[in-house]
Short mmCIF file of C-alpha atoms in Angstrom, two decimals:
data_model
loop_
_atom_site.label_atom_id
_atom_site.label_comp_id
_atom_site.label_asym_id
_atom_site.label_seq_id
_atom_site.Cartn_x
_atom_site.Cartn_y
_atom_site.Cartn_z
CA THR A 1 19.23 -90.96 110.88
CA ASP A 2 20.38 -91.50 107.31
CA SER A 3 21.79 -87.98 107.08
CA ASP A 4 23.81 -88.55 110.26
CA GLU A 5 25.17 -91.77 108.84
CA ASP A 6 26.10 -90.03 105.59
CA TYR A 7 27.83 -87.27 107.52
CA SER A 8 29.73 -89.79 109.63
CA GLU A 9 30.91 -91.55 106.48
CA ILE A 10 32.12 -88.30 104.97
CA SER A 11 33.74 -87.13 108.18
CA GLY A 12 35.39 -90.49 108.69
CA SER A 13 37.69 -92.10 106.17
CA ASP A 14 37.02 -89.39 103.53
CA ARG A 15 37.70 -86.47 105.83
CA ASP A 16 41.18 -86.07 104.41
CA GLU A 17 39.67 -85.72 100.93
CA GLU A 18 37.40 -82.76 101.63
CA ILE A 19 36.31 -80.74 98.65
CA THR A 20 37.89 -77.38 97.98
CA TRP A 21 36.10 -74.06 98.54
CA ILE A 22 35.67 -73.69 94.77
CA GLU A 23 34.02 -77.09 94.44
CA TRP A 24 31.81 -76.38 97.44
CA PHE A 25 30.76 -72.98 96.10
CA CYS A 26 29.96 -74.22 92.59
CA HIS A 27 27.83 -77.06 93.96
CA LEU A 28 25.66 -74.79 96.08
CA LYS A 29 22.04 -74.54 94.96
CA GLY A 30 21.76 -71.64 92.54
CA ASN A 31 25.48 -71.64 91.70
CA GLU A 32 25.29 -74.32 89.03
CA PHE A 33 25.67 -71.50 86.50
CA PHE A 34 29.33 -71.07 87.48
CA VAL A 35 32.19 -73.21 86.21
CA GLU A 36 35.05 -74.23 88.44
CA VAL A 37 37.97 -71.86 87.97
CA ASP A 38 41.39 -73.52 87.98
CA GLU A 39 43.40 -72.68 91.08
CA ASP A 40 46.47 -72.16 88.89
CA TYR A 41 44.59 -69.38 87.14
CA ILE A 42 43.68 -67.73 90.45
CA GLN A 43 47.20 -67.96 91.82
CA ASP A 44 48.54 -65.99 88.85
CA ASP A 45 48.51 -62.37 90.05
CA PHE A 46 48.33 -61.09 86.48
CA ASN A 47 44.84 -62.57 86.10
CA LEU A 48 43.62 -60.67 89.17
CA THR A 49 44.88 -57.24 88.19
CA GLY A 50 42.57 -54.48 89.40
CA LEU A 51 40.26 -56.70 91.46
CA SER A 52 41.66 -55.63 94.82
CA ALA A 53 40.08 -52.20 94.36
CA GLN A 54 36.62 -53.68 93.71
CA VAL A 55 36.31 -56.19 96.53
CA PRO A 56 36.53 -55.48 100.28
CA CYS A 57 38.74 -57.72 102.42
CA TYR A 58 40.48 -58.74 99.23
CA GLU A 59 43.39 -60.67 100.76
CA ASP A 60 41.19 -62.58 103.20
CA ALA A 61 38.67 -63.34 100.45
CA LEU A 62 41.41 -64.64 98.17
CA ASN A 63 42.83 -66.80 100.94
CA MET A 64 39.37 -68.27 101.54
CA ILE A 65 38.92 -69.13 97.84
CA LEU A 66 42.30 -70.86 97.77
CA ASP A 67 41.65 -72.59 101.15
CA PHE A 68 44.54 -70.74 102.77
CA ASP A 69 42.24 -69.58 105.56
CA ASP A 70 42.59 -72.98 107.23
CA GLN A 71 46.17 -72.18 108.12
CA ASP A 72 46.87 -70.75 111.59
CA ASP A 73 48.36 -67.51 110.27
CA HIS A 74 45.22 -66.83 108.22
CA ARG A 75 42.58 -67.56 110.89
CA LEU A 76 39.71 -65.06 110.91
CA GLN A 77 37.85 -63.56 113.83
CA ASP A 78 34.27 -64.76 114.23
CA ASP A 79 32.86 -61.31 113.50
CA GLN A 80 34.90 -61.11 110.26
CA GLN A 81 33.74 -64.44 108.88
CA PRO A 82 30.41 -63.32 107.28
CA LEU A 83 31.99 -60.27 105.66
CA VAL A 84 34.87 -62.27 104.21
CA GLU A 85 32.52 -64.99 102.94
CA THR A 86 30.49 -62.40 101.05
CA ALA A 87 33.65 -60.81 99.68
CA ALA A 88 34.93 -64.24 98.58
CA GLN A 89 31.76 -64.87 96.57
CA MET A 90 32.05 -61.46 94.90
CA LEU A 91 35.74 -61.99 94.14
CA TYR A 92 35.12 -65.45 92.71
CA GLY A 93 32.40 -64.05 90.47
CA LEU A 94 34.73 -61.41 89.05
CA ILE A 95 37.50 -63.97 88.56
CA HIS A 96 34.95 -66.24 86.89
CA ALA A 97 34.08 -63.52 84.36
CA ARG A 98 37.75 -63.42 83.32
CA PHE A 99 38.33 -67.17 83.38
CA ILE A 100 35.47 -67.96 80.98
CA LEU A 101 37.24 -65.85 78.36
CA THR A 102 40.08 -68.40 78.28
CA SER A 103 39.99 -71.57 76.18
CA ARG A 104 39.54 -73.78 79.25
CA GLY A 105 36.81 -71.59 80.63
CA MET A 106 34.94 -71.51 77.32
CA ALA A 107 35.15 -75.29 77.00
CA ALA A 108 33.55 -75.64 80.44
CA MET A 109 30.82 -73.16 79.52
CA LEU A 110 30.22 -75.02 76.24
CA ASP A 111 29.29 -78.12 78.22
CA LYS A 112 26.74 -76.14 80.23
CA TYR A 113 25.43 -74.45 77.09
CA ASN A 114 24.85 -77.80 75.38
CA CYS A 115 23.01 -79.02 78.48
CA TYR A 116 20.68 -75.99 78.46
CA VAL A 117 21.81 -74.97 81.93
CA TYR A 118 20.99 -71.33 81.18
CA GLY A 119 17.67 -72.09 79.53
CA LYS A 120 16.19 -71.54 76.09
CA CYS A 121 15.24 -68.42 74.15
CA PRO A 122 11.64 -67.32 74.83
CA LEU A 123 11.07 -66.08 71.27
CA THR A 124 8.53 -68.31 69.52
CA GLN A 125 10.70 -69.05 66.48
CA CYS A 126 13.76 -69.74 68.65
CA GLU A 127 11.80 -71.88 71.06
CA ALA A 128 10.61 -74.02 68.14
CA ILE A 129 14.22 -75.09 67.45
CA ASN A 130 15.15 -75.42 71.15
CA GLN A 131 17.66 -72.61 70.92
CA ALA A 132 19.89 -72.44 73.99
CA VAL A 133 21.07 -69.15 75.48
CA LEU A 134 24.17 -67.92 77.29
CA PRO A 135 24.45 -65.61 80.31
CA ILE A 136 25.54 -62.04 79.68
CA GLY A 137 26.12 -58.93 81.77
CA MET A 138 25.05 -55.42 80.88
CA SER A 139 28.08 -54.05 82.76
CA ASP A 140 31.48 -55.32 83.87
CA LEU A 141 31.10 -53.53 87.21
CA LEU A 142 29.47 -54.96 90.30
CA ARG A 143 25.95 -53.99 91.35
CA GLN A 144 25.07 -52.36 88.03
CA SER A 145 22.76 -54.97 86.53
CA ALA A 146 21.57 -58.51 87.13
CA ALA A 147 22.52 -61.31 84.74
CA LYS A 148 20.60 -61.60 81.47
CA VAL A 149 20.69 -64.20 78.68
CA TYR A 150 21.74 -63.78 75.05
CA CYS A 151 20.33 -65.74 72.12
CA PRO A 152 22.59 -66.31 69.07
CA HIS A 153 19.60 -67.03 66.83
CA CYS A 154 17.61 -63.81 67.19
CA ARG A 155 20.60 -61.92 68.65
CA GLU A 156 18.52 -60.42 71.42
CA ILE A 157 18.96 -60.15 75.20
CA TYR A 158 16.25 -61.35 77.58
CA PHE A 159 15.54 -61.72 81.26
CA PRO A 160 16.39 -65.30 82.23
CA LYS A 161 13.57 -67.70 82.99
CA SER A 162 15.49 -68.93 86.04
CA SER A 163 15.04 -66.65 89.04
CA LYS A 164 18.29 -68.07 90.45
CA LEU A 165 20.25 -66.88 87.44
CA GLU A 166 18.56 -63.50 87.59
CA CYS A 167 19.73 -63.11 91.19
CA LEU A 168 23.37 -63.27 90.10
CA ASP A 169 25.30 -60.12 89.26
CA GLY A 170 25.81 -59.59 85.54
CA ALA A 171 29.46 -58.75 86.19
CA TYR A 172 30.06 -62.43 87.02
CA PHE A 173 29.68 -63.17 83.29
CA GLY A 174 30.63 -59.81 81.78
CA THR A 175 29.71 -58.06 78.56
CA THR A 176 32.28 -59.79 76.33
CA PHE A 177 31.93 -63.51 76.98
CA ALA A 178 28.77 -64.37 75.02
CA HIS A 179 29.96 -62.68 71.82
CA LEU A 180 33.50 -64.06 72.07
CA PHE A 181 32.04 -67.52 72.71
CA PHE A 182 30.12 -67.55 69.43
CA LEU A 183 33.11 -66.19 67.54
CA THR A 184 35.14 -69.08 68.94
CA TYR A 185 32.48 -71.75 68.40
CA GLN A 186 30.96 -70.53 65.15
CA GLN A 187 29.32 -73.89 64.56
CA GLN A 188 27.03 -73.06 67.48
CA VAL A 189 25.62 -70.03 65.66
CA PRO A 190 22.42 -70.82 63.71
CA PRO A 191 22.80 -70.13 59.96
CA THR A 192 19.52 -68.23 59.77
CA MET A 193 17.70 -65.54 61.72
CA PRO A 194 14.01 -65.45 62.68
CA VAL A 195 11.65 -63.85 60.17
CA PRO A 196 9.99 -60.73 61.62
CA HIS A 197 6.30 -61.11 62.35
CA CYS A 198 4.06 -59.63 59.63
CA PRO A 199 0.87 -58.02 60.99
CA ARG A 200 -2.31 -58.99 59.12
CA ILE A 201 -5.99 -58.08 59.29
CA TYR A 202 -8.39 -60.74 57.97
CA GLY A 203 -5.41 -62.36 56.32
CA PHE A 204 -4.28 -59.24 54.47
CA LYS A 205 -0.94 -57.57 55.14
CA ILE A 206 -1.02 -54.05 56.55
CA HIS A 207 0.75 -51.71 54.17
CA LYS A 208 3.46 -49.61 55.76
CA SER A 209 1.77 -46.42 54.52
CA VAL A 210 -1.35 -47.04 56.63
CA LYS A 211 0.20 -45.91 59.89
CA GLU A 212 1.68 -42.83 58.25
CA ASN A 213 -1.68 -41.85 56.76
CA LEU A 214 -3.42 -42.33 60.09
CA ARG A 215 -0.82 -40.17 61.80
CA LYS A 216 -1.31 -37.36 59.29
CA GLN A 217 -5.08 -37.53 59.71
CA CYS A 218 -4.72 -37.16 63.48
CA GLU A 219 -2.44 -34.14 63.03
CA ARG A 220 -4.92 -32.45 60.66
CA ALA A 221 -7.80 -33.12 63.03
CA GLN A 222 -5.91 -31.55 65.94
CA LYS A 223 -5.13 -28.43 63.91
CA GLN A 224 -8.81 -27.95 63.04
CA LEU A 225 -9.90 -27.95 66.70
CA PRO A 226 -10.87 -24.41 68.01
CA MET A 227 -8.23 -22.70 70.09
CA PHE A 228 -9.60 -21.93 73.56
CA SER A 229 -8.14 -19.03 75.52
CA GLY A 230 -9.49 -20.35 78.76
CA LYS A 231 -12.20 -17.61 79.05
CA PRO A 232 -15.92 -17.88 78.22
CA ALA A 233 -17.34 -16.15 75.17
CA GLY A 234 -18.66 -13.19 77.23
CA THR A 235 -15.44 -11.83 78.70
CA GLU A 236 -15.08 -9.10 81.23
CA GLU A 237 -13.86 -6.67 78.55
CA SER A 238 -16.96 -7.24 76.40
CA ARG A 239 -19.21 -6.66 79.37
CA ARG A 240 -17.43 -3.39 80.17
CA GLY A 241 -17.78 -2.27 76.56
CA SER A 242 -21.50 -2.96 76.48
CA ALA A 243 -21.99 -1.15 79.78
CA GLY A 244 -20.20 1.93 78.41
CA ARG A 245 -22.43 2.05 75.36
CA GLU A 246 -25.53 1.89 77.57
CA GLU A 247 -24.33 4.90 79.58
CA ILE A 248 -23.87 6.94 76.39
CA VAL A 249 -27.43 6.22 75.28
CA VAL A 250 -28.86 7.31 78.64
CA ASP A 251 -27.06 10.65 78.55
#
């Protein structure tokens, strides 16, 4: 078949030029939202400070990202492979959140932003100007919140239109990146903000005092309602009293 022929071509003369784990991971379907982190950045221990406490199988996961797992002294057991693969994806996501704060990382994200990789703002006034959005996390910790998108025009956060982006952990983009990005590339920030929608009835604006007056009317109406004690008008005490008076008359 054609696919077999393509595989044979790749596994033949180009076998020595296999792609790295980072390239493979970023080209997976649903991972187009990531940029490729420089290996030099990953090999600098300073950039990975604190990540070992957040990711299981940290050393094995790091070796897999850097393609050190192909070496004989880093071979994994078959039962460890799935766990380490998952840990490698988590570790890469956390490294990615730090890398996109650098100048090289931001430049790579700028290309994706200009290509609308993360979608457009769903607000009507933003959609009219094809306003692009950037991914943002609600927490810098794993498993706290899924990725959202931030719009620089209306300055609001929304659920992404892409279900693939929504499946990613928000910690892979972090809480800082989107705001630092627009401070760095200020020319990407729209000069104006959307005008708030003005409610109208038959073309006339609703005065802000209308709601307040309606609220006060409701409060007055509730105060005028009779207070019920939960007992009918003829209570047991009144019946006893009437019975007593009848006995006095008979005597």
